[in-house]
CSV table of C-alpha atoms in Angstrom, one decimal:
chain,number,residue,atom,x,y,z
A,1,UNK,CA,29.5,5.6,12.6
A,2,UNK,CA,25.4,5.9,13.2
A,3,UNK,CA,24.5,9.7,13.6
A,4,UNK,CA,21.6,8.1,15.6
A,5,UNK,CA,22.1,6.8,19.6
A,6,UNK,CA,20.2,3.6,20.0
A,7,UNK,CA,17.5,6.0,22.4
A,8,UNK,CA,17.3,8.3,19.9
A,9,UNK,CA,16.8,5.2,17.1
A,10,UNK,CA,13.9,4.0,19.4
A,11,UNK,CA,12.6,7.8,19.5
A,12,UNK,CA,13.3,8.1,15.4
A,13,UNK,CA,11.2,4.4,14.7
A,14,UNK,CA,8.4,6.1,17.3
A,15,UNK,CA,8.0,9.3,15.5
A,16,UNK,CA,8.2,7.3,11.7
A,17,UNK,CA,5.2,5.5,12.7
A,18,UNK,CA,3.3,8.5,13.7
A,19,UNK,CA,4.1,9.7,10.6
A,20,UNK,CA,2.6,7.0,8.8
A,21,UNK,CA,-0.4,6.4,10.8
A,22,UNK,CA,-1.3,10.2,10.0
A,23,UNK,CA,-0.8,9.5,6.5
A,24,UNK,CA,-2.6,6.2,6.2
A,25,UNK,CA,-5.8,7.9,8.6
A,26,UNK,CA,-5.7,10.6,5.4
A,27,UNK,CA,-5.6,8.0,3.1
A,28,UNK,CA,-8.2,5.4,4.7
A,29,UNK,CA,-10.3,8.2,5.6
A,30,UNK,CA,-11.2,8.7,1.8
A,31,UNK,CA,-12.3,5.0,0.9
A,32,UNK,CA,-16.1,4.9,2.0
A,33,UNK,CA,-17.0,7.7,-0.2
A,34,UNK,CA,-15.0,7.5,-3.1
A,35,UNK,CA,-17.5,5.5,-4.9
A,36,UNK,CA,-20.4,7.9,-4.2
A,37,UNK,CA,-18.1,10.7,-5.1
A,38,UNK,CA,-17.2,9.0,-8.7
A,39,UNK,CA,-21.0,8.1,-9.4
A,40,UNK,CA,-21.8,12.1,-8.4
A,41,UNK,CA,-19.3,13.5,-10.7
A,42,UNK,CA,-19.9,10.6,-13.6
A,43,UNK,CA,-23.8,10.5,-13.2
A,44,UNK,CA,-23.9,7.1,-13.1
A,45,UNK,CA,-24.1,3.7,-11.0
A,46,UNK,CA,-22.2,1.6,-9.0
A,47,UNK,CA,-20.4,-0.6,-12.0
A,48,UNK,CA,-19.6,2.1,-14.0
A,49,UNK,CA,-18.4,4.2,-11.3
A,50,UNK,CA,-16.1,1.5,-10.3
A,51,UNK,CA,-14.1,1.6,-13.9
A,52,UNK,CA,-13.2,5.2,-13.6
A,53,UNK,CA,-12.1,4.5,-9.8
A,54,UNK,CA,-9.9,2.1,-11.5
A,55,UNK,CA,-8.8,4.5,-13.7
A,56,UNK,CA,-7.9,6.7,-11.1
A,57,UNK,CA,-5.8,4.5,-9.8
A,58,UNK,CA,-4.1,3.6,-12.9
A,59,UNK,CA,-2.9,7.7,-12.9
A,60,UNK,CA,-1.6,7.3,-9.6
A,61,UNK,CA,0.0,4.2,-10.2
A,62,UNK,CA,2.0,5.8,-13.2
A,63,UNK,CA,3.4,8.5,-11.6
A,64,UNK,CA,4.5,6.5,-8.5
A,65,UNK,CA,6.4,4.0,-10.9
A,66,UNK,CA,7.9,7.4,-13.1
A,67,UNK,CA,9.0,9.1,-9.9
A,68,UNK,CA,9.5,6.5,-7.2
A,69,UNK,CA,13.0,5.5,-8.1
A,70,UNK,CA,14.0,9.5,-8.4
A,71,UNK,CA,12.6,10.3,-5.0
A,72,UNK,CA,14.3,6.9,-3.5
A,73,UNK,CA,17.4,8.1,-5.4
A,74,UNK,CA,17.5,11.5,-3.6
A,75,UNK,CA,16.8,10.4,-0.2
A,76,UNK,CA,20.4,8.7,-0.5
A,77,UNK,CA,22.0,11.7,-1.7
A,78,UNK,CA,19.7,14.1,0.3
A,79,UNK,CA,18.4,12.3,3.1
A,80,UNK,CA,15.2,11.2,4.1
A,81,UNK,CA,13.9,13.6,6.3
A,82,UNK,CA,13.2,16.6,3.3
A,83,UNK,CA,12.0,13.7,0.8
A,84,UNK,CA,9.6,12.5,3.4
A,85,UNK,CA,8.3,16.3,4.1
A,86,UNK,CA,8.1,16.7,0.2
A,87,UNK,CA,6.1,13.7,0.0
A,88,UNK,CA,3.3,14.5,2.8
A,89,UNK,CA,3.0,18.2,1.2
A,90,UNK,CA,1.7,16.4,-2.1
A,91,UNK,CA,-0.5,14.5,-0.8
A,92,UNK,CA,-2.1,17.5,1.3
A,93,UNK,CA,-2.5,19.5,-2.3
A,94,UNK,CA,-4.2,16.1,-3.5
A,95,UNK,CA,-7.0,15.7,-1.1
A,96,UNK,CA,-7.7,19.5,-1.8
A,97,UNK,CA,-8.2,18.4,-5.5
A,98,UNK,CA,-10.5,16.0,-4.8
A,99,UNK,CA,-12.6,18.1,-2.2
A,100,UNK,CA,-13.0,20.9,-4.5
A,101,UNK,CA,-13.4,19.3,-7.4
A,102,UNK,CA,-16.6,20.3,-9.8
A,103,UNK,CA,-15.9,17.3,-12.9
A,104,UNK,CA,-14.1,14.1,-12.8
A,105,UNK,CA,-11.2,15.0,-14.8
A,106,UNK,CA,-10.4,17.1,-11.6
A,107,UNK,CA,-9.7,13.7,-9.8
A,108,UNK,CA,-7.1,12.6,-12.0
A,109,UNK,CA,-5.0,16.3,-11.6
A,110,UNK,CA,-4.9,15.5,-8.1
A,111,UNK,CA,-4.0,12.0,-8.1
A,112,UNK,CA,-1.4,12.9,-10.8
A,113,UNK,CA,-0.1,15.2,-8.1
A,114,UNK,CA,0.1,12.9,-5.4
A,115,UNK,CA,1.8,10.0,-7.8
A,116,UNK,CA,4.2,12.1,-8.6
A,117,UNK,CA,4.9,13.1,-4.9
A,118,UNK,CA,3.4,10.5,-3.1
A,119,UNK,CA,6.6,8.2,-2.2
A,120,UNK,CA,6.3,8.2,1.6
A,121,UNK,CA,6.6,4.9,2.1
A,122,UNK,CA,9.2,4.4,-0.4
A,123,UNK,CA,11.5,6.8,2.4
A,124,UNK,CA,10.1,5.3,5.6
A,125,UNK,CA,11.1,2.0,4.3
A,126,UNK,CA,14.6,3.2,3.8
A,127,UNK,CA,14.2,5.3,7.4
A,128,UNK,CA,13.6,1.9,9.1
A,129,UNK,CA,16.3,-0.2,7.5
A,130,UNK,CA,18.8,3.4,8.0
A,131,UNK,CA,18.1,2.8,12.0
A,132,UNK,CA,17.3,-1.2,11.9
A,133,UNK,CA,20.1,-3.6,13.0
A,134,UNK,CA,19.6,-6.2,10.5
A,135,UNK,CA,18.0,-9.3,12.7
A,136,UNK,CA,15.5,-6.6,13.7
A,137,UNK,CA,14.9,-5.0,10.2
A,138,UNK,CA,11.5,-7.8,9.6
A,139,UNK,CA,10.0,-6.7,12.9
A,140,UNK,CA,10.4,-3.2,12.3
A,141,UNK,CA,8.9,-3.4,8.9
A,142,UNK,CA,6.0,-4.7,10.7
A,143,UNK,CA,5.7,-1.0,11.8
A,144,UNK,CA,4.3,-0.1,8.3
A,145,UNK,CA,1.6,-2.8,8.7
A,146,UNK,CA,0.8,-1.4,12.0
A,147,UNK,CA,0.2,1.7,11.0
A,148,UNK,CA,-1.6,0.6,8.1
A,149,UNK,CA,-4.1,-2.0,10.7
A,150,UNK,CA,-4.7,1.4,13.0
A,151,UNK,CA,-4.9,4.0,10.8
A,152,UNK,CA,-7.5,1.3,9.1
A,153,UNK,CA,-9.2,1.3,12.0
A,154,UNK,CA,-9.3,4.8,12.4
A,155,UNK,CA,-9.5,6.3,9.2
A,156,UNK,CA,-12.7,4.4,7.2
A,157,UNK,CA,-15.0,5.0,10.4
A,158,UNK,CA,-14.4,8.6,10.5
A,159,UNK,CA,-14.8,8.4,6.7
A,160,UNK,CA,-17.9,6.8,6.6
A,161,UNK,CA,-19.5,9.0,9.3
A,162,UNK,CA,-18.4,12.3,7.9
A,163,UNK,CA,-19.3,10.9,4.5
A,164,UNK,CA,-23.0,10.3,5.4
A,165,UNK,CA,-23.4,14.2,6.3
A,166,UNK,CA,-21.4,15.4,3.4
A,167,UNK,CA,-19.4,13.2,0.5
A,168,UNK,CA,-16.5,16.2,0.4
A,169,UNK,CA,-16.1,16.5,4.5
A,170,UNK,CA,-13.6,13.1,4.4
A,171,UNK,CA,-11.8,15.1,2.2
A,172,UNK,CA,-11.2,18.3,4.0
A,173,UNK,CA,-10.4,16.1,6.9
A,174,UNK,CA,-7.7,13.8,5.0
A,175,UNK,CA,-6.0,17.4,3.7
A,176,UNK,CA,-5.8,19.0,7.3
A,177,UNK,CA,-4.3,15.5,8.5
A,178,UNK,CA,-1.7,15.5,5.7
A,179,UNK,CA,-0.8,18.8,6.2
A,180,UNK,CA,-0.5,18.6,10.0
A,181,UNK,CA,1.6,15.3,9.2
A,182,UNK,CA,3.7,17.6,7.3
A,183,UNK,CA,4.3,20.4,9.7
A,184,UNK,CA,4.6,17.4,12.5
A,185,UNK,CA,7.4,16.0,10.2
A,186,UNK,CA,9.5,19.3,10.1
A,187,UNK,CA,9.9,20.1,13.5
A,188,UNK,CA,9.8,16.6,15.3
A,189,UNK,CA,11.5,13.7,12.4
A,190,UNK,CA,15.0,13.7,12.6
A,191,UNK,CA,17.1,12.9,9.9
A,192,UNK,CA,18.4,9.1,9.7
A,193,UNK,CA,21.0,8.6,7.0
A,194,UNK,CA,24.2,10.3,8.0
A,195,UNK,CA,26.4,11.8,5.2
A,196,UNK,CA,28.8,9.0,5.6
A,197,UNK,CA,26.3,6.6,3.9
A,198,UNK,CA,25.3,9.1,1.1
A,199,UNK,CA,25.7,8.7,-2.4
A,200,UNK,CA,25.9,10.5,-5.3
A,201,UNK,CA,23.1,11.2,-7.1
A,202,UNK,CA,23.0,8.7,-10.9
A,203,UNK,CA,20.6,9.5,-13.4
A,204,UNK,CA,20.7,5.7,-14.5
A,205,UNK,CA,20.0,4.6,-11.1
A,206,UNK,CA,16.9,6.8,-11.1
A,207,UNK,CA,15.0,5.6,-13.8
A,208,UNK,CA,12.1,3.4,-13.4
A,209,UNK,CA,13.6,0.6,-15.3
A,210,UNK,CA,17.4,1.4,-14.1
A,211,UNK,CA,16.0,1.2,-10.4
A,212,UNK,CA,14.4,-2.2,-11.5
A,213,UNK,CA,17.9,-3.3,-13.5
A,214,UNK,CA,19.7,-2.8,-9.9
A,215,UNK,CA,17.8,-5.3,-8.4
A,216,UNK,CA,19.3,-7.7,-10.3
A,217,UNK,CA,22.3,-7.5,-8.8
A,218,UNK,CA,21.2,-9.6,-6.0
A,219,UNK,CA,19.8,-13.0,-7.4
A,220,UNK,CA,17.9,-13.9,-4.9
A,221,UNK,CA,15.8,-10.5,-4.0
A,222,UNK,CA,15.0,-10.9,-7.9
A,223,UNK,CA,12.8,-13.3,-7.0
A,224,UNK,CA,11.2,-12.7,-4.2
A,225,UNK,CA,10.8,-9.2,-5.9
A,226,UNK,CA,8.6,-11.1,-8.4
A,227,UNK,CA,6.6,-12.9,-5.4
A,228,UNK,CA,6.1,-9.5,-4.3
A,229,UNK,CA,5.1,-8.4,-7.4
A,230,UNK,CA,2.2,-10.8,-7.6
A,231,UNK,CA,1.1,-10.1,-4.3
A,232,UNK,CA,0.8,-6.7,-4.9
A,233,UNK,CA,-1.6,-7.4,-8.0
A,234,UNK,CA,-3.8,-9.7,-6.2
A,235,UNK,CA,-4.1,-7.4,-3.1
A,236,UNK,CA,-5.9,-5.0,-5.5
A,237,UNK,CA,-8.7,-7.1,-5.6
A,238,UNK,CA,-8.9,-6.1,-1.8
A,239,UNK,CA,-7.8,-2.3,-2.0
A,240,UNK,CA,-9.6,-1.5,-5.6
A,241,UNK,CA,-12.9,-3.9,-5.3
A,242,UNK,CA,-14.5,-4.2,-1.9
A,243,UNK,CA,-16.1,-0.8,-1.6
A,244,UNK,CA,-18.0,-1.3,-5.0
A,245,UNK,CA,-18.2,-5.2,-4.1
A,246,UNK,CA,-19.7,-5.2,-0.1
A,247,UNK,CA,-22.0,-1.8,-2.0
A,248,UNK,CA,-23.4,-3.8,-4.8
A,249,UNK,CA,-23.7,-7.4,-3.2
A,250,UNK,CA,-24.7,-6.7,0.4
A,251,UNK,CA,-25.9,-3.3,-0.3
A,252,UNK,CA,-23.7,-1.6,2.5
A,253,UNK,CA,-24.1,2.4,3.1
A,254,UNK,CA,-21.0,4.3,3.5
A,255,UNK,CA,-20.6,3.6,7.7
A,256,UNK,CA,-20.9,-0.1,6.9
A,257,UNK,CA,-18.4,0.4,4.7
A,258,UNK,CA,-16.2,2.1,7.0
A,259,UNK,CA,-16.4,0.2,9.7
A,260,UNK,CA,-15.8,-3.1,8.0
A,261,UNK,CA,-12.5,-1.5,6.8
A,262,UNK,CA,-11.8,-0.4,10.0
A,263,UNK,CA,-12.1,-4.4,11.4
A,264,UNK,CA,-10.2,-5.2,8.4
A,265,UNK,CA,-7.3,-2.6,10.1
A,266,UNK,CA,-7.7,-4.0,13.3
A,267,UNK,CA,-7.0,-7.5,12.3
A,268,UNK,CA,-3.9,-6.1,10.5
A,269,UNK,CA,-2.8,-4.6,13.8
A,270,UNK,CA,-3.0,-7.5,15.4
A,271,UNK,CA,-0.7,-9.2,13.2
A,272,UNK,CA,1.6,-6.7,12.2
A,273,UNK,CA,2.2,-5.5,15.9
A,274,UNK,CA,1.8,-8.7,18.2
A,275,UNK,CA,1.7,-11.8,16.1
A,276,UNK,CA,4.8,-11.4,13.6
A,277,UNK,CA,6.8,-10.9,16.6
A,278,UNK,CA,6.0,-14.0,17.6
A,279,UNK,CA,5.5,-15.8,14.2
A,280,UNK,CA,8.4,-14.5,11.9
A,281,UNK,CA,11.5,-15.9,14.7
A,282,UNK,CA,9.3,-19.2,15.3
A,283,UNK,CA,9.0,-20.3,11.6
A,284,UNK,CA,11.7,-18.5,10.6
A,285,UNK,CA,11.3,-15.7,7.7
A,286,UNK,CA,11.2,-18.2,4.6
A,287,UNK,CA,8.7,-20.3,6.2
A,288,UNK,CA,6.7,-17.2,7.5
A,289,UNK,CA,6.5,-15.7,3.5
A,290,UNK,CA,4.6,-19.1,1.7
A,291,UNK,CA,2.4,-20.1,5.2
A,292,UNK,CA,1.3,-16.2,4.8
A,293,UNK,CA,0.5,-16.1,0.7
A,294,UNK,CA,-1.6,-20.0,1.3
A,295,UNK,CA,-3.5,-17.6,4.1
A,296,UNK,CA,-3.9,-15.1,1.4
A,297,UNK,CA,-5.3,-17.4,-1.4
A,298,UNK,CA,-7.6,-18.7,1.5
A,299,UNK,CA,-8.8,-15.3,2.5
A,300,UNK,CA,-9.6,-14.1,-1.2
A,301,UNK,CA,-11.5,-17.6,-2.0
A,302,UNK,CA,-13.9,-17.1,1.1
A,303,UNK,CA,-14.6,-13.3,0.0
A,304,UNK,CA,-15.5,-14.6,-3.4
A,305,UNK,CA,-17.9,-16.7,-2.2
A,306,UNK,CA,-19.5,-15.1,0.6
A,307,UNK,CA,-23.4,-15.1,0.3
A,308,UNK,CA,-24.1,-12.8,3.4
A,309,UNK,CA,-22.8,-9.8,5.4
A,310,UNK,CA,-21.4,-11.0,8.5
A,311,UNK,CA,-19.4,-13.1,5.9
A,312,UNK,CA,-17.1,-10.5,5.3
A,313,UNK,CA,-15.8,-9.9,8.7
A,314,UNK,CA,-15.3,-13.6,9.4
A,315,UNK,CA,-13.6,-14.4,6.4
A,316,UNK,CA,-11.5,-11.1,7.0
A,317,UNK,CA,-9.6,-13.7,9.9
A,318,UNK,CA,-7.4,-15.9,7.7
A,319,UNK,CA,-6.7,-12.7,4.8
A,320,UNK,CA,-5.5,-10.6,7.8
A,321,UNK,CA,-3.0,-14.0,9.1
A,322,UNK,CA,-1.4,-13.7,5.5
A,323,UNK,CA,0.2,-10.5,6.6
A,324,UNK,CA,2.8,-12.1,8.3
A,325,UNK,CA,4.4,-12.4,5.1
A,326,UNK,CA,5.1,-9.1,3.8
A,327,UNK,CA,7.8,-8.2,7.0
A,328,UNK,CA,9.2,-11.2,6.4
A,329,UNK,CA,9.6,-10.4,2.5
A,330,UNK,CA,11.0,-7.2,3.1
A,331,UNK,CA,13.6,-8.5,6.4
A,332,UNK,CA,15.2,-11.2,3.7
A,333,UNK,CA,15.6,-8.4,1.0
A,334,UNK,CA,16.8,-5.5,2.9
A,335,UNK,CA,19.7,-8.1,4.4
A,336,UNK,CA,20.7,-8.6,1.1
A,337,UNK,CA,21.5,-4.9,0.3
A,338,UNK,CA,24.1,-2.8,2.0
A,339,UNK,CA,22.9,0.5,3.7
A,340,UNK,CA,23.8,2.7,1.6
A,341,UNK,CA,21.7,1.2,-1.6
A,342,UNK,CA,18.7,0.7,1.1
A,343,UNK,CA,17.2,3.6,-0.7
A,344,UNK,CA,17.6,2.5,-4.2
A,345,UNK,CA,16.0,-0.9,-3.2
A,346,UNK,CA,13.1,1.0,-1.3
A,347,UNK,CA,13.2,2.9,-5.3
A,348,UNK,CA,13.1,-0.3,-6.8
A,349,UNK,CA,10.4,-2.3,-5.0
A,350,UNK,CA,8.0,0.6,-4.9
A,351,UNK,CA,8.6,0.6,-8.6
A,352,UNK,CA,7.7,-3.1,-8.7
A,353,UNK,CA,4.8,-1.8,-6.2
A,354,UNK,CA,3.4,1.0,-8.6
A,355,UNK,CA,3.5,-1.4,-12.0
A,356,UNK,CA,1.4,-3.8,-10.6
A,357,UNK,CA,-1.1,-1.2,-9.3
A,358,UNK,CA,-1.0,0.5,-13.2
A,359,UNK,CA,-2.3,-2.8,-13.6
A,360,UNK,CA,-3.6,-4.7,-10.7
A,361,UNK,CA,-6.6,-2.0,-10.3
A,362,UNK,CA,-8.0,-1.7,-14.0
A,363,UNK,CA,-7.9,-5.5,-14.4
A,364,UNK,CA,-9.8,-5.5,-10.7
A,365,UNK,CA,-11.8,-3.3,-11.2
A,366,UNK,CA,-12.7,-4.0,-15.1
A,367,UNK,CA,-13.3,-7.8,-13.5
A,368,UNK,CA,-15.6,-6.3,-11.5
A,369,UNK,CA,-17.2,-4.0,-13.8
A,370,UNK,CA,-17.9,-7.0,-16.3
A,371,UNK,CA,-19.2,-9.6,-14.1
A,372,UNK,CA,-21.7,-7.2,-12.8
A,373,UNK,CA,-22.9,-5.4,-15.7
A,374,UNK,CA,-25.7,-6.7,-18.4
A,375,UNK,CA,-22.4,-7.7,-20.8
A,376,UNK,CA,-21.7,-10.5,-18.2
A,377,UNK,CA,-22.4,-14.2,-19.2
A,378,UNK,CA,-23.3,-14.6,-15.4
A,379,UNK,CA,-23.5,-12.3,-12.4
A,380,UNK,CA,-20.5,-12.7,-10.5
A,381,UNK,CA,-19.2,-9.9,-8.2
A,382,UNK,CA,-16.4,-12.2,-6.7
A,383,UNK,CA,-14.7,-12.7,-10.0
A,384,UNK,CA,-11.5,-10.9,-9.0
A,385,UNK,CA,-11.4,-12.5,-5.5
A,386,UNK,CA,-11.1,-15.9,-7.1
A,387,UNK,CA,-8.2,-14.7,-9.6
A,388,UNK,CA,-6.4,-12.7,-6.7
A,389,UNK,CA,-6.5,-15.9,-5.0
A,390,UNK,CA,-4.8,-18.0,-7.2
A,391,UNK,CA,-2.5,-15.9,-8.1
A,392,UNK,CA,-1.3,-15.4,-4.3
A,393,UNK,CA,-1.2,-19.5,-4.4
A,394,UNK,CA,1.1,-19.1,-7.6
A,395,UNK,CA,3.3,-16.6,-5.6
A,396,UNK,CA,3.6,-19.3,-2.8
A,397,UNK,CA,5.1,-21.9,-5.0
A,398,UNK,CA,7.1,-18.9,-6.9
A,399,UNK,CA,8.7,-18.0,-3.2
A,400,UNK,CA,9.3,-21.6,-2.8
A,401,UNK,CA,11.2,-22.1,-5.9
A,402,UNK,CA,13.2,-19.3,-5.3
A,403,UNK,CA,14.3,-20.6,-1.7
A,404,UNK,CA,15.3,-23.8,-2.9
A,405,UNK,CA,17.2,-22.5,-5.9
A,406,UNK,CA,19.3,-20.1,-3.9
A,407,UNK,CA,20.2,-22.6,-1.2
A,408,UNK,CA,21.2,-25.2,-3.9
C-alpha cells in the first residue's frame, strides 16, 4: 500500500518542484558570469577561458558518474527525502567554493564537492515515479523541464544583473538559495518511498558500471538509454558553449547573456508545462521522442549558422519544441521498471547522464576553443552546434530502430 493519499501525492509532486526550481535558480544563476570568473582567475581570454570551463565540468561530471548510482542506491534503501537533503547541502558548500575562491584550482574543490553530492535530480526522478501512476509518469517528468524553463528564466537574469555589479555576488546568491532549498526540504518534503518498497542496500548494484549492467535487464530501455545518451552529449553544445559562443560572436555583456538564457527557459516552460500535455497523448510517446530529437538537430543547425543577435532568440523556437522528447523518454523507461528498482534506474541513467557530460563538455568546449583560436584552419564558433546536430539526427534514427526492433 502507498504511504501517500492521492491529495497528499499532489501536495508531495507540488513541493518536489519547488525544490527543483530553487535548485535550478542556484544553478542558472551562475551561468552569465562563469566565463568572466574563469578569465579573472586564468588571466586570460575568452577561448582559453572556455577550455578550463570545460574542464570544470569534466570534474563534476566524474564524480556524478562515481557517486550517482551509490546515492540512487540509498534512496531505495533509505528513502528519498534524506538523499535529496544531502544532495542540496553539497551544492550550498559548492557555490561557497566558487565565491571565495582566490586561484582556479579552487573551482575544481568545489565542483568536486558538488559531483560527489550533487544527485538531486537523480532522487526527484525516483520521487516522481515513487508518487506517479504509470500513464501519468511522462507528464510528471515534464515537472523537471518545468522547473528547469522557470528557474531559466529566473536564474540567468538575476545572474547577469548581479554579475555586472560584482562577478562573486551570483555566487553568494546561488549558496543562500541552496541552502534555503535545503532547510525548505527538511521541514516541508515528505518522504515518498514507503518501507514496503525498500531494498536492501548491494554494493554491485551501486557501482557506476553495475548500475549501468542493470539496465540491461530490460532490452528495450537499453536502447533508448543509448538515445539518451547521445542527447545528453549534443545538449552540451547548448549548456557548455553558448556563454563563450553569443560572448565572442555577438559580443554580448553578461545581462545579454542572462536574459537570452532566461528566453531560452521560458520557451522550455512552455513546452515542458503546457505543450507536452497536449503533444505526448496526441502522438503518442514513441512518436513524441524522434519528432522532438529532428527539432533538436534543427535547433542546433540554425545556432550554428546564425550571423546576428536577434538570431539566437528566434532560432531558440524549434530547439525549445525538441523538449517534448525527454518526458516522453523517461514515461517509456520508468514503465518498464518496477517501483522498487525506480531508484536504481534513476542511478543508472544519471550514470549514462554524467559519462556523456565527462565527455560531451571537453569535446564542446575544446570544439570551440579550436575553431576560434589562431590554430584554426577557419574561424568557426558554431563548430559544435553543427556536430550536436547531427548527432541528435543519429539519435532519431537510433530511437527508431529501437521501436521497431522491440515491437518485432
Amino acid at each position: 500500500m502507498d504511504t501517500l493519499t492521492q491529495p497528499k501525492k499532489k501536495a508531495a509532486l507540488s513541493f518536489i518542484f519547488v525544490t527543483l526550481l530553487i535548485d535550478v535558480i542556484g544553478l542558472a544563476i551562475i551561468i552569465p558570469v562563469f566565463p568572466k570568473l574563469i578569465e579573472k582567475l586564468i588571466h586570460g581570454n575568452i577561448s582559453e577561458a572556455s577550455r578550463y570551463s570545460g574542464l570544470l565540468l569534466v570534474a563534476y561530471a566524474v564524480m556524478q558518474f562515481l557517486f550517482s548510482p551509490l546515492i540512487g542506491n540509498l534512496s531505495d534503501k533509505y528513502g528519498r527525502r534524506p538523499v535529496l537533503l544531502f544532495s542540496l547541502l553539497g551544492f550550498g558548500i559548492d557555490y561557497l567554493f566558487l565565491a571565495f575562491a582566490p586561484t582556479i584550482g579552487w573551482l575544481f574543490v568545489g565542483r568536486v564537492i558538488a559531483g560527489i553530492t550533487g544527485a538531486s535530480f537523480t532522487t526527484a526522478s525516483a520521487y516522481i515515479a515513487d508518487v506517479s501512476e504509470p500513464e501519468k509518469r511522462a507528464q510528471n517528468f515534464g515537472m523537471i523541464g518545468v522547473a528547469f524553463g522557470l528557474g531559466f528564466i529566473i536564474g540567468p537574469v538575476i545572474g547577469g544583473i548581479l554579475g555586472k555589479m560584482d562577478t562573486h555576488y551570483p555566487f553568494y546568491a546561488a549558496a543562500a538559495l541552496a541552502l534555503i532549498n535545503a532547510a525548505y526540504g527538511f521541514f516541508i518534503l515528505p518522504e515518498s518511498l514507503d518501507k514496503e518498497h525498500r531494498r536492501d542496500f548491494n554494493w554491485k548494484r551501486a557501482n557506476p558500471l553495475g548500475s549501468l549492467i542493470q539496465l540491461k535487464k530490460h532490452p528495450q530501455v537499453i536502447g533508448l538509454a543509448v538515445c539518451l545518451f547521445i542527447v545528453y552529449f549534443a545538449g552540451h553544445a547548448v549548456q557548455s558553449v553558448w556563454t563563450f559562443y553569443t560572448m565572442e560572436k555577438f559580443r554580448w555583456s553578461e545581462d545579454v547573456v542572462g536574459y537570452s538564457l532566461g528566453f531560452i527557459g521560458l520557451m522550455i516552460a512552455l513546452v515542458q508545462g503546457g505543450l507536452i500535455r497536449i503533444a505526448i497523448p496526441k502522438l503518442g510517446q514513441e512518436r513524441s521522442i524522434w519528432i522532438g530529437l529532428v527539432l533538436y538537430a534543427i535547433g542546433m543547425l540554425l545556432f550554428g549558422f546564425a550571423n546576428k543577435g536577434w538570431m539566437m532568440f528566434a532560432f531558440m523556437v524549434p530547439y525549445a519544441l525538441g523538449g517534448i522528447c525527454g518526458p516522453a523518454l523517461q514515461g517509456v523507461m520508468t514503465n518498464e521498471v518496477p517501483a522498487n528498482e525506480q531508484g536504481e534506474l534513476q542511478g543508472g541513467l544519471t550514470s549514462l547522464m554524467s559519462l556523456s557530460s565527462i565527455f560531451g563538455p571537453w569535446f564542446m568546449t575544446y570544439t570551440f576553443y579550436f575553431f576560434t583560436s589562431s590554430k584554426a584552419p577557419v574561424h568557426l564558433p558554431g563548430a559544435p552546434y553543427f556536430i550536436a546536430s547531427a548527432l541528435m539526427l543519429t539519435g532519431a534514427l537510433l530511437a527508431v530502430r529501437s521501436f521497431k526492433r522491440n515491437a518485432a
